[in-house]
Amino acid sequence: MSMPIENKGYTVLHDSLVNRGTAFTEAQRKASGLEGLLPPGVDTLELQIARVHTQLDLLDSDLQRYLFLMDLQSRNQTLFYAVLMSDPAKFMPLVYTPTVGEACQKFDHIFRSTRGLYLPISAKGRLKELMSNWPQKDIRFIVVTDGERILGLGDLGVGGMGIPIGKLALYTAVAGVPPELTLPITLDVGTNNQTLLDDPLYLGLRQQRVRGDEYHAFIAEFVDAVQTLYPKCCLQWEDFANFNAVSILDTYKDKICTYNDDIQGTAGVALAGLYAALRITGQNLTDQRFLFMGAGSAATGIAELISEAMVMEGLTIEEARARNFLFDINGLVESTRTDLADFQKPFAHQHKPCKSFVDAINAIKPNGIVGVSTVPKLFNQAVIEAMSQVNAQPIIFPYSNPTSRSECTAEEAYKWSNGKAIFASGSPFDPVTLGAKTFVPGQGNNVYIFPAMGMAVLATQSKRVTQQMFIVAAKAVAEQVTQEDLNTGLIYPPQSQILAASLHTAAKVATYVFDQGLARVDRPTDIAASIKDMAYKPVYGD
């Protein structure tokens, strides 16, 4: 990267985009007024990475490691991404789930330096003005939250900013999206978390959440500002409450390039896990039945994408939806219930009421259960044993994040099923040894989907993000799982190889975008090679 002449001396060391720290050569130090401002030793990038690994190993907790990495991102962006990409399986849990959950909960107490944009509803009517303060003018990806439903932790107000920051770091580290094209944003419409409102260190608006017409007008103003300032931008909605998440997606999905990761990304990674699981069982997707613990936007999003994938294999949409059942705090979602939201009703089938999840399993006999409840331990021993009685190889997917919210652990699923379960979870679990066999639990993390989707959109400048693009992505992820991996129970590509996996998935999705006429750029001769060339590489330039 060439250094602007005006970035002299001390200011260079405080600009994360150009700072190289101890890797500045003697010639660069002399040319940029850095002599005397650094120790005389000159490091390679590889030595800097090794030093960071050593420093992280000296820290006592993952939250401390998270803070260290966030500070590094603020000081030296190239080194930050070089570290993440040096061992993605090690660093993804530090910069995203599960550690980011604790970081969001403690956001106001551990706040050090700002990143991204905070747009309070008190600035309504001026959002374009505020957004114009961002220095980069070519933004291709925005991840935005209003902080109301952060992971499984609830309303964290502006503390939810850790999610957009972490997601966009993974866009780059996992799929090579250039970081300068990304922008994390928090929309502050207040918080209903009284603990935060009473905390003198809380950094957000001290008011209850705005609802209704005023809220949606604020969202509309934000979308208009994005379209005006960043016409090539893809807008990813993250961790909104169910009722807002569904209505926002329905309003904008056919108008702009946008998607909701909690609804569609979660659905994509779940479908990928099912495709891989069916390679183990040897069964067809259209013959499966699924029961969801939880009936929010994540559950209905997964159920709908599974249904649409079944339609692509020959079922009608009605037949497909009839194979997906929801269960919530009030029992099985069925047609006689009067407490259902509109987005739940396509899955409210004619069925006798069931107040117990085990009773629902025995009545429906699902091939798989999917946990998106954010309530831990709901997949108890009775649940796993019931699934094992109606299936030779039950599919058990406790997807709730972070780890503390998982419906069961890997060890519980394997133990209670006598090693029969095909398991994947939202947060990572260590391998489990049962008798003579060691199982490697997969992490059904959206990280297999959304960064690759981002790179595909970047490569094509797609006009829209469609449901079919997520089905294509799910198939592309599943086809990369080797038979050797499947033999250990692993149904997702190893995270150590996630960059290659993401670029493969991105190429498949990009091919679909070009085939469907959704692209706004010319089709390259070799799509995969073009994407690989486009991918960000964390190296110091000349």
Coordinates of C-alpha atoms in Angstrom, one line a residue:
M1 CA 0.0 0.0 0.0
S2 CA 1.5 3.4 -1.0
M3 CA 1.6 5.9 1.8
P4 CA 0.2 9.4 1.2
I5 CA 2.9 12.1 1.6
E6 CA 0.8 14.0 4.1
N7 CA 0.7 11.0 6.5
K8 CA 4.0 11.8 8.2
G9 CA 5.5 10.5 11.3
Y10 CA 3.4 10.1 14.4
T11 CA 0.0 10.2 12.5
V12 CA 1.0 7.2 10.4
L13 CA 1.3 5.1 13.5
H14 CA -2.2 6.0 14.5
D15 CA -3.9 5.3 11.2
S16 CA -4.8 1.6 11.2
L17 CA -5.1 1.5 7.4
V18 CA -1.5 2.3 6.7
N19 CA 0.2 1.5 10.0
R20 CA 2.7 -1.4 9.9
G21 CA 4.2 -0.9 13.3
T22 CA 7.6 -2.7 13.6
A23 CA 7.3 -3.9 10.0
F24 CA 8.2 -0.5 8.5
T25 CA 11.5 -0.9 6.8
E26 CA 14.4 1.5 7.5
A27 CA 13.8 3.2 4.2
Q28 CA 10.1 3.7 4.9
R29 CA 10.9 5.0 8.4
K30 CA 13.2 7.6 7.0
A31 CA 10.8 8.6 4.2
S32 CA 7.8 9.0 6.5
G33 CA 9.4 10.6 9.5
L34 CA 9.2 7.5 11.7
E35 CA 12.8 7.3 12.8
G36 CA 13.0 7.3 16.5
L37 CA 9.3 6.5 16.9
L38 CA 9.8 2.8 16.8
P39 CA 12.3 0.3 18.2
P40 CA 15.2 -0.1 15.7
G41 CA 14.4 -3.8 15.0
V42 CA 12.5 -4.5 11.8
D43 CA 9.9 -7.3 11.8
T44 CA 8.4 -9.3 9.0
L45 CA 4.7 -9.7 9.0
E46 CA 5.2 -13.4 10.0
L47 CA 7.2 -12.3 13.1
Q48 CA 4.5 -9.9 14.0
I49 CA 1.9 -12.6 13.7
A50 CA 4.0 -14.9 15.9
R51 CA 4.3 -12.1 18.5
V52 CA 0.5 -11.6 18.6
H53 CA 0.0 -15.4 19.1
T54 CA 2.5 -15.3 22.1
Q55 CA 0.8 -12.2 23.6
L56 CA -2.7 -13.8 23.3
D57 CA -1.5 -17.0 25.0
L58 CA -0.4 -14.9 28.0
L59 CA -3.9 -13.5 28.6
D60 CA -6.2 -15.1 31.2
S61 CA -9.6 -15.1 29.4
D62 CA -11.2 -15.0 26.0
L63 CA -12.7 -11.6 26.8
Q64 CA -9.2 -10.2 27.3
R65 CA -8.2 -11.8 24.0
Y66 CA -11.2 -10.2 22.3
L67 CA -10.2 -6.8 23.7
F68 CA -6.6 -7.3 22.6
L69 CA -7.7 -8.2 19.0
M70 CA -10.1 -5.2 18.9
D71 CA -7.3 -2.9 19.9
L72 CA -5.1 -4.5 17.2
Q73 CA -7.8 -3.9 14.6
S74 CA -7.8 -0.2 15.7
R75 CA -4.0 0.0 15.4
N76 CA -3.0 -2.1 12.4
Q77 CA -5.7 -3.5 10.2
T78 CA -3.4 -5.6 8.0
L79 CA -1.9 -7.4 11.0
F80 CA -5.3 -7.9 12.6
Y81 CA -6.6 -9.8 9.5
A82 CA -3.3 -11.6 9.0
V83 CA -3.6 -13.0 12.5
L84 CA -7.3 -14.0 12.0
M85 CA -6.5 -15.7 8.8
S86 CA -3.4 -17.5 10.2
D87 CA -5.7 -19.7 12.2
P88 CA -9.4 -19.1 11.6
A89 CA -10.6 -22.0 13.7
K90 CA -8.8 -20.5 16.7
F91 CA -9.8 -16.8 16.2
M92 CA -13.4 -17.0 14.9
P93 CA -14.7 -17.9 18.4
L94 CA -12.7 -15.0 19.8
V95 CA -13.9 -12.2 17.5
Y96 CA -17.4 -13.6 17.1
T97 CA -19.5 -16.3 18.9
P98 CA -19.3 -17.1 21.7
T99 CA -16.9 -14.4 23.0
V100 CA -18.7 -11.5 21.3
G101 CA -21.8 -12.2 23.4
E102 CA -20.0 -11.4 26.6
A103 CA -18.3 -8.4 24.9
C104 CA -21.8 -7.1 24.0
Q105 CA -23.1 -7.6 27.5
K106 CA -20.2 -5.6 28.9
F107 CA -19.9 -3.2 26.0
D108 CA -20.3 0.0 28.0
H109 CA -17.8 -1.1 30.7
I110 CA -15.1 -2.2 28.3
F111 CA -15.5 0.5 25.6
R112 CA -12.1 1.7 24.4
S113 CA -12.3 3.1 20.9
T114 CA -15.2 3.7 18.5
R115 CA -15.7 1.8 15.2
G116 CA -18.5 2.2 12.7
L117 CA -21.5 4.5 12.9
Y118 CA -24.1 5.1 15.7
L119 CA -27.4 6.6 14.4
P120 CA -29.7 7.6 17.2
I121 CA -33.4 8.2 16.5
S122 CA -32.9 11.6 18.1
A123 CA -31.1 12.5 14.8
K124 CA -34.1 11.5 12.6
G125 CA -34.2 13.8 9.6
R126 CA -30.4 14.1 9.6
L127 CA -29.3 10.5 9.0
K128 CA -27.7 11.3 5.6
E129 CA -25.8 14.1 7.2
L130 CA -24.5 11.8 10.0
M131 CA -23.6 9.0 7.6
S132 CA -21.7 11.4 5.4
N133 CA -19.2 11.7 8.2
W134 CA -17.9 8.2 7.4
P135 CA -14.6 8.7 5.5
Q136 CA -15.0 5.9 3.0
K137 CA -17.4 6.7 0.2
D138 CA -17.5 3.4 -1.6
I139 CA -19.3 1.1 0.8
R140 CA -20.5 -2.3 -0.4
F141 CA -21.6 -4.0 2.8
I142 CA -23.4 -2.6 5.9
V143 CA -24.3 -4.9 8.8
V144 CA -26.9 -3.0 10.9
T145 CA -28.6 -3.8 14.2
D146 CA -30.9 -2.0 16.6
G147 CA -29.6 -4.1 19.5
E148 CA -32.9 -5.6 20.6
R149 CA -32.2 -9.3 20.2
I150 CA -28.5 -9.8 20.5
L151 CA -27.8 -13.6 20.0
G152 CA -29.8 -15.2 22.7
L153 CA -29.0 -12.5 25.2
G154 CA -31.8 -10.1 24.5
D155 CA -32.0 -6.3 24.4
L156 CA -28.4 -4.8 24.8
G157 CA -29.1 -1.4 23.3
V158 CA -26.0 0.1 21.7
G159 CA -23.9 -2.8 23.2
G160 CA -25.2 -4.7 20.2
M161 CA -22.6 -2.9 18.1
G162 CA -20.2 -5.8 18.8
I163 CA -22.3 -7.9 16.4
P164 CA -21.9 -5.8 13.2
I165 CA -18.2 -5.3 14.0
G166 CA -17.6 -9.0 14.4
K167 CA -19.7 -10.0 11.4
L168 CA -17.9 -7.7 9.1
A169 CA -14.5 -8.8 10.4
L170 CA -15.6 -12.3 9.3
Y171 CA -16.7 -11.0 5.9
T172 CA -13.0 -10.2 5.4
A173 CA -11.2 -13.0 7.3
V174 CA -13.4 -15.8 6.1
A175 CA -14.3 -14.8 2.5
G176 CA -11.8 -12.1 1.6
V177 CA -14.2 -9.1 1.3
P178 CA -11.9 -6.0 1.4
P179 CA -12.4 -4.4 4.8
E180 CA -12.5 -0.8 3.5
L181 CA -15.8 -1.7 1.7
T182 CA -17.6 -2.6 4.9
L183 CA -19.4 -0.5 7.5
P184 CA -20.9 -1.6 10.9
I185 CA -23.9 0.5 12.0
T186 CA -26.1 0.6 15.1
L187 CA -29.5 2.2 15.0
D188 CA -30.2 3.5 18.5
V189 CA -33.9 3.7 19.1
G190 CA -33.6 3.3 22.9
T191 CA -33.6 0.2 25.1
N192 CA -36.1 -1.6 27.3
N193 CA -33.3 -3.1 29.4
Q194 CA -33.7 -1.2 32.7
T195 CA -30.4 -2.4 34.0
L196 CA -28.7 -0.5 31.1
L197 CA -30.9 2.6 31.6
D198 CA -29.9 2.6 35.3
D199 CA -26.2 2.1 34.5
P200 CA -24.2 5.4 34.6
L201 CA -21.8 4.0 32.1
Y202 CA -24.4 3.1 29.5
L203 CA -23.5 4.9 26.2
G204 CA -26.9 4.8 24.4
L205 CA -30.0 6.9 24.4
R206 CA -31.7 6.7 27.9
Q207 CA -35.2 6.1 26.8
Q208 CA -37.6 3.2 26.1
R209 CA -37.6 1.7 22.6
V210 CA -39.5 3.6 19.9
R211 CA -42.2 1.4 18.3
G212 CA -44.7 1.6 15.5
D213 CA -44.9 4.2 12.7
E214 CA -42.1 6.3 14.1
Y215 CA -39.7 3.3 14.2
H216 CA -40.5 2.3 10.6
A217 CA -40.2 5.8 9.4
F218 CA -36.7 5.9 10.9
I219 CA -35.8 2.6 9.2
A220 CA -37.1 4.0 5.9
E221 CA -35.0 7.1 6.3
F222 CA -32.0 5.0 7.0
V223 CA -32.6 2.8 3.9
D224 CA -33.0 5.9 1.7
A225 CA -29.7 7.3 3.0
V226 CA -27.9 4.1 2.3
Q227 CA -29.3 4.0 -1.2
T228 CA -28.3 7.6 -1.9
L229 CA -24.8 7.5 -0.4
Y230 CA -23.9 3.9 -1.3
P231 CA -25.9 2.8 -4.3
K232 CA -23.9 -0.4 -4.7
C233 CA -24.3 -1.4 -1.1
C234 CA -25.8 -4.7 0.2
L235 CA -27.6 -4.2 3.5
Q236 CA -27.5 -7.0 6.1
W237 CA -30.0 -6.8 9.0
E238 CA -28.8 -8.4 12.2
D239 CA -30.4 -9.2 15.6
F240 CA -33.6 -7.3 15.3
A241 CA -36.6 -8.5 17.3
N242 CA -38.8 -11.1 15.4
F243 CA -41.7 -8.8 14.6
N244 CA -39.4 -6.1 13.3
A245 CA -37.0 -8.5 11.5
V246 CA -39.8 -10.1 9.5
S247 CA -41.5 -6.9 8.6
I248 CA -38.3 -5.1 7.5
L249 CA -37.2 -8.0 5.3
D250 CA -40.7 -8.2 3.7
T251 CA -40.7 -4.5 3.0
Y252 CA -37.3 -4.3 1.4
K253 CA -36.2 -7.7 0.0
D254 CA -37.7 -7.1 -3.4
K255 CA -36.7 -3.4 -3.6
I256 CA -33.0 -3.4 -2.7
C257 CA -30.0 -5.7 -2.3
T258 CA -30.6 -6.9 1.3
Y259 CA -31.1 -9.9 3.5
N260 CA -31.5 -10.8 7.2
D261 CA -28.8 -13.1 8.4
D262 CA -30.8 -14.4 11.4
I263 CA -33.6 -15.5 9.1
Q264 CA -31.9 -16.4 5.9
G265 CA -28.2 -17.0 6.9
T266 CA -29.3 -19.2 9.7
A267 CA -31.6 -21.1 7.4
G268 CA -28.8 -21.5 4.8
V269 CA -26.4 -23.0 7.3
A270 CA -29.1 -25.3 8.7
L271 CA -30.0 -26.5 5.3
A272 CA -26.3 -27.1 4.5
G273 CA -26.1 -29.3 7.6
L274 CA -29.2 -31.2 6.6
Y275 CA -27.8 -31.9 3.1
A276 CA -24.6 -33.2 4.7
A277 CA -26.6 -35.2 7.3
L278 CA -28.6 -36.9 4.5
R279 CA -25.3 -38.1 3.0
I280 CA -24.9 -40.0 6.2
T281 CA -28.4 -41.4 6.4
G282 CA -28.8 -42.0 2.7
Q283 CA -32.3 -40.5 2.7
N284 CA -34.0 -37.9 0.5
L285 CA -34.8 -34.4 1.7
T286 CA -38.4 -34.7 0.6
D287 CA -38.9 -37.7 2.9
Q288 CA -37.8 -35.8 6.1
R289 CA -39.9 -34.2 8.8
F290 CA -38.4 -31.5 11.1
L291 CA -39.5 -30.2 14.5
F292 CA -38.3 -26.8 15.7
M293 CA -37.8 -25.8 19.3
G294 CA -38.7 -22.2 18.9
A295 CA -41.1 -20.4 16.6
G296 CA -39.5 -17.1 16.0
S297 CA -38.1 -15.6 12.8
A298 CA -35.1 -18.0 12.9
A299 CA -37.3 -21.0 13.1
T300 CA -39.7 -19.9 10.4
G301 CA -36.8 -18.8 8.2
I302 CA -35.2 -22.2 8.4
A303 CA -38.5 -24.0 7.9
E304 CA -39.3 -21.9 4.9
L305 CA -35.9 -22.4 3.2
I306 CA -36.2 -26.2 3.8
S307 CA -39.6 -26.1 2.3
E308 CA -38.4 -24.2 -0.8
A309 CA -35.5 -26.6 -1.2
M310 CA -38.1 -29.5 -1.0
V311 CA -40.1 -27.7 -3.8
M312 CA -37.0 -27.7 -5.9
E313 CA -37.0 -31.5 -5.5
G314 CA -40.6 -32.0 -6.5
L315 CA -43.0 -31.2 -3.7
T316 CA -45.6 -28.4 -3.7
I317 CA -44.9 -25.6 -1.2
E318 CA -48.0 -26.8 0.8
E319 CA -46.6 -30.4 0.9
A320 CA -43.2 -29.1 1.9
R321 CA -44.4 -26.8 4.7
A322 CA -46.5 -29.7 6.1
R323 CA -43.2 -31.5 6.9
N324 CA -42.0 -28.7 9.1
F325 CA -43.4 -28.2 12.6
L326 CA -42.8 -25.5 15.2
F327 CA -43.0 -25.7 19.0
D328 CA -42.8 -22.8 21.4
I329 CA -43.5 -21.9 25.0
N330 CA -47.2 -22.5 24.5
G331 CA -46.7 -25.9 22.8
L332 CA -47.0 -27.2 19.3
V333 CA -47.8 -24.5 16.7
E334 CA -51.1 -25.9 15.3
S335 CA -54.2 -24.5 13.5
T336 CA -56.4 -24.1 16.6
R337 CA -54.1 -21.7 18.3
T338 CA -55.2 -18.1 18.4
D339 CA -51.9 -16.5 19.6
L340 CA -49.9 -16.8 16.4
A341 CA -48.2 -14.1 14.3
D342 CA -48.8 -14.0 10.6
F343 CA -45.3 -15.3 9.8
Q344 CA -45.9 -18.4 11.9
K345 CA -49.3 -19.3 10.3
P346 CA -47.9 -21.2 7.2
F347 CA -46.6 -23.7 9.7
A348 CA -49.7 -24.0 11.9
H349 CA -50.8 -27.4 10.7
Q350 CA -53.9 -29.3 11.6
H351 CA -52.7 -31.5 14.4
K352 CA -53.8 -32.3 18.0
P353 CA -52.3 -29.9 20.6
C354 CA -49.1 -31.0 22.3
K355 CA -47.8 -29.3 25.4
S356 CA -44.7 -31.5 25.8
F357 CA -41.9 -31.5 23.3
V358 CA -41.4 -35.3 23.9
D359 CA -45.1 -35.8 23.1
A360 CA -44.7 -33.8 19.9
I361 CA -41.7 -36.0 18.9
N362 CA -43.7 -39.2 19.5
A363 CA -46.7 -37.9 17.6
I364 CA -44.8 -36.3 14.6
K365 CA -41.8 -38.7 14.5
P366 CA -39.4 -36.0 13.1
N367 CA -36.2 -37.1 11.5
G368 CA -34.5 -34.0 13.0
I369 CA -35.0 -31.4 15.7
V370 CA -33.6 -27.9 15.4
G371 CA -33.1 -25.7 18.5
V372 CA -33.5 -21.9 17.9
S373 CA -35.2 -21.1 21.3
T374 CA -32.2 -19.3 23.0
V375 CA -33.2 -21.4 26.1
P376 CA -30.5 -23.8 27.3
K377 CA -31.0 -27.5 28.1
L378 CA -34.4 -27.9 26.4
F379 CA -33.0 -30.9 24.5
N380 CA -32.8 -33.0 27.7
Q381 CA -32.3 -36.7 28.0
A382 CA -35.9 -37.6 27.5
V383 CA -35.9 -35.6 24.2
I384 CA -32.7 -37.2 22.8
E385 CA -33.9 -40.6 23.8
A386 CA -37.3 -40.1 22.2
M387 CA -35.6 -39.0 19.0
S388 CA -33.3 -42.1 19.1
Q389 CA -36.4 -44.3 19.4
V390 CA -38.0 -43.1 16.2
N391 CA -34.8 -42.7 14.2
A392 CA -31.8 -44.9 13.5
Q393 CA -29.7 -41.7 13.3
P394 CA -31.5 -38.7 14.7
I395 CA -30.5 -35.3 13.5
I396 CA -29.9 -33.1 16.6
F397 CA -29.2 -29.4 15.9
P398 CA -29.1 -27.1 19.0
Y399 CA -28.4 -23.9 17.1
S400 CA -29.0 -21.2 19.8
N401 CA -26.0 -18.9 20.6
P402 CA -23.9 -18.3 22.6
T403 CA -22.8 -21.6 24.1
S404 CA -24.6 -20.8 27.4
R405 CA -27.9 -20.8 25.4
S406 CA -27.4 -24.1 23.6
E407 CA -30.3 -26.5 23.9
C408 CA -27.8 -29.3 24.7
T409 CA -24.1 -30.0 24.5
A410 CA -22.4 -32.3 22.1
E411 CA -21.5 -34.8 24.8
E412 CA -25.2 -35.0 25.9
A413 CA -26.4 -35.6 22.4
Y414 CA -23.9 -38.4 21.7
K415 CA -24.2 -39.9 25.1
W416 CA -28.0 -40.0 25.4
S417 CA -28.3 -41.3 21.8
N418 CA -25.7 -44.0 22.4
G419 CA -23.6 -42.4 19.6
K420 CA -26.4 -42.4 17.0
A421 CA -27.0 -38.7 16.8
I422 CA -25.9 -36.6 13.8
F423 CA -25.0 -33.4 15.7
A424 CA -24.3 -29.8 14.9
S425 CA -24.6 -26.8 17.2
G426 CA -24.5 -23.0 16.9
S427 CA -21.5 -22.6 19.1
P428 CA -18.3 -24.7 19.2
F429 CA -18.0 -27.9 21.2
D430 CA -14.9 -30.1 21.7
P431 CA -14.7 -33.6 20.2
V432 CA -16.4 -36.3 22.3
T433 CA -15.1 -39.8 22.8
L434 CA -17.7 -42.5 23.4
G435 CA -16.4 -46.0 23.7
A436 CA -13.8 -46.6 20.9
K437 CA -15.1 -43.8 18.7
T438 CA -14.4 -40.0 18.8
F439 CA -17.0 -37.7 17.3
V440 CA -16.2 -34.3 15.9
P441 CA -19.2 -32.0 16.4
G442 CA -19.8 -29.5 13.6
Q443 CA -20.6 -25.9 14.3
G444 CA -23.6 -24.8 12.3
N445 CA -22.5 -21.3 12.3
N446 CA -23.8 -18.7 9.8
V447 CA -20.1 -18.0 9.1
Y448 CA -20.3 -20.7 6.4
I449 CA -22.9 -18.7 4.6
F450 CA -22.9 -14.9 5.1
P451 CA -19.3 -14.1 4.2
A452 CA -19.5 -16.2 1.0
M453 CA -22.8 -14.5 0.2
G454 CA -21.1 -11.2 0.6
M455 CA -18.2 -12.1 -1.7
A456 CA -20.7 -13.4 -4.3
V457 CA -22.6 -10.1 -4.1
L458 CA -19.4 -8.1 -4.4
A459 CA -18.2 -10.1 -7.4
T460 CA -21.6 -9.7 -9.2
Q461 CA -23.0 -6.5 -7.8
S462 CA -26.2 -8.5 -7.6
K463 CA -29.4 -6.5 -7.7
R464 CA -31.0 -8.7 -5.0
V465 CA -30.3 -11.4 -2.5
T466 CA -32.9 -14.2 -3.1
Q467 CA -34.0 -17.3 -1.2
Q468 CA -32.6 -19.5 -4.0
M469 CA -29.1 -18.0 -3.5
F470 CA -29.2 -19.4 0.0
I471 CA -30.2 -22.8 -1.3
V472 CA -27.3 -22.7 -3.7
A473 CA -25.0 -21.7 -0.9
A474 CA -26.2 -24.5 1.3
K475 CA -25.5 -27.1 -1.4
A476 CA -22.1 -25.6 -2.0
V477 CA -21.2 -25.9 1.7
A478 CA -22.4 -29.4 2.0
E479 CA -20.7 -30.7 -1.1
Q480 CA -17.3 -29.8 0.4
V481 CA -17.6 -32.1 3.4
T482 CA -15.5 -35.1 2.7
Q483 CA -16.5 -38.7 3.5
E484 CA -13.7 -38.8 6.0
D485 CA -15.3 -35.9 7.8
L486 CA -18.7 -37.5 7.7
N487 CA -17.3 -40.7 9.2
T488 CA -16.4 -38.7 12.4
G489 CA -19.8 -37.1 12.5
L490 CA -18.6 -33.7 11.1
I491 CA -21.1 -32.3 8.7
Y492 CA -19.5 -28.9 7.9
P493 CA -16.2 -28.2 6.3
P494 CA -13.3 -27.8 8.8
Q495 CA -13.0 -24.3 10.0
S496 CA -9.3 -24.4 9.4
Q497 CA -10.1 -24.4 5.7
I498 CA -13.0 -22.0 5.8
L499 CA -11.4 -19.4 3.4
A500 CA -11.2 -21.9 0.6
A501 CA -14.7 -23.2 1.5
S502 CA -16.1 -19.7 1.4
L503 CA -14.5 -18.9 -2.0
H504 CA -15.9 -22.1 -3.4
T505 CA -19.4 -21.3 -2.1
A506 CA -19.1 -17.7 -3.3
A507 CA -18.3 -18.9 -6.8
K508 CA -21.3 -21.2 -6.9
V509 CA -23.6 -18.4 -5.7
A510 CA -22.1 -15.9 -8.2
T511 CA -22.6 -18.3 -11.0
Y512 CA -26.3 -18.6 -10.1
V513 CA -26.5 -14.7 -9.9
F514 CA -25.0 -14.4 -13.5
D515 CA -27.3 -17.3 -14.7
Q516 CA -30.4 -15.5 -13.4
G517 CA -29.5 -12.1 -14.9
L518 CA -29.3 -10.5 -11.5
A519 CA -25.7 -9.2 -11.9
R520 CA -24.8 -5.6 -12.6
V521 CA -21.3 -6.4 -14.0
D522 CA -20.2 -8.5 -17.0
R523 CA -19.7 -12.2 -16.5
P524 CA -16.0 -13.1 -16.2
T525 CA -14.6 -16.0 -18.2
D526 CA -13.6 -17.9 -15.0
I527 CA -15.8 -16.9 -12.1
A528 CA -13.9 -18.8 -9.4
A529 CA -10.6 -17.4 -10.5
S530 CA -12.0 -13.9 -10.7
I531 CA -13.3 -14.2 -7.1
K532 CA -10.0 -15.5 -5.9
D533 CA -8.2 -12.6 -7.4
M534 CA -10.6 -10.2 -5.9
A535 CA -10.2 -11.5 -2.3
Y536 CA -8.4 -9.4 0.2
K537 CA -5.0 -10.6 1.2
P538 CA -3.5 -9.2 4.5
V539 CA 0.0 -8.3 3.3
Y540 CA 2.0 -5.1 3.4
G541 CA 2.5 -3.5 0.0
D542 CA 5.7 -2.0 -1.4

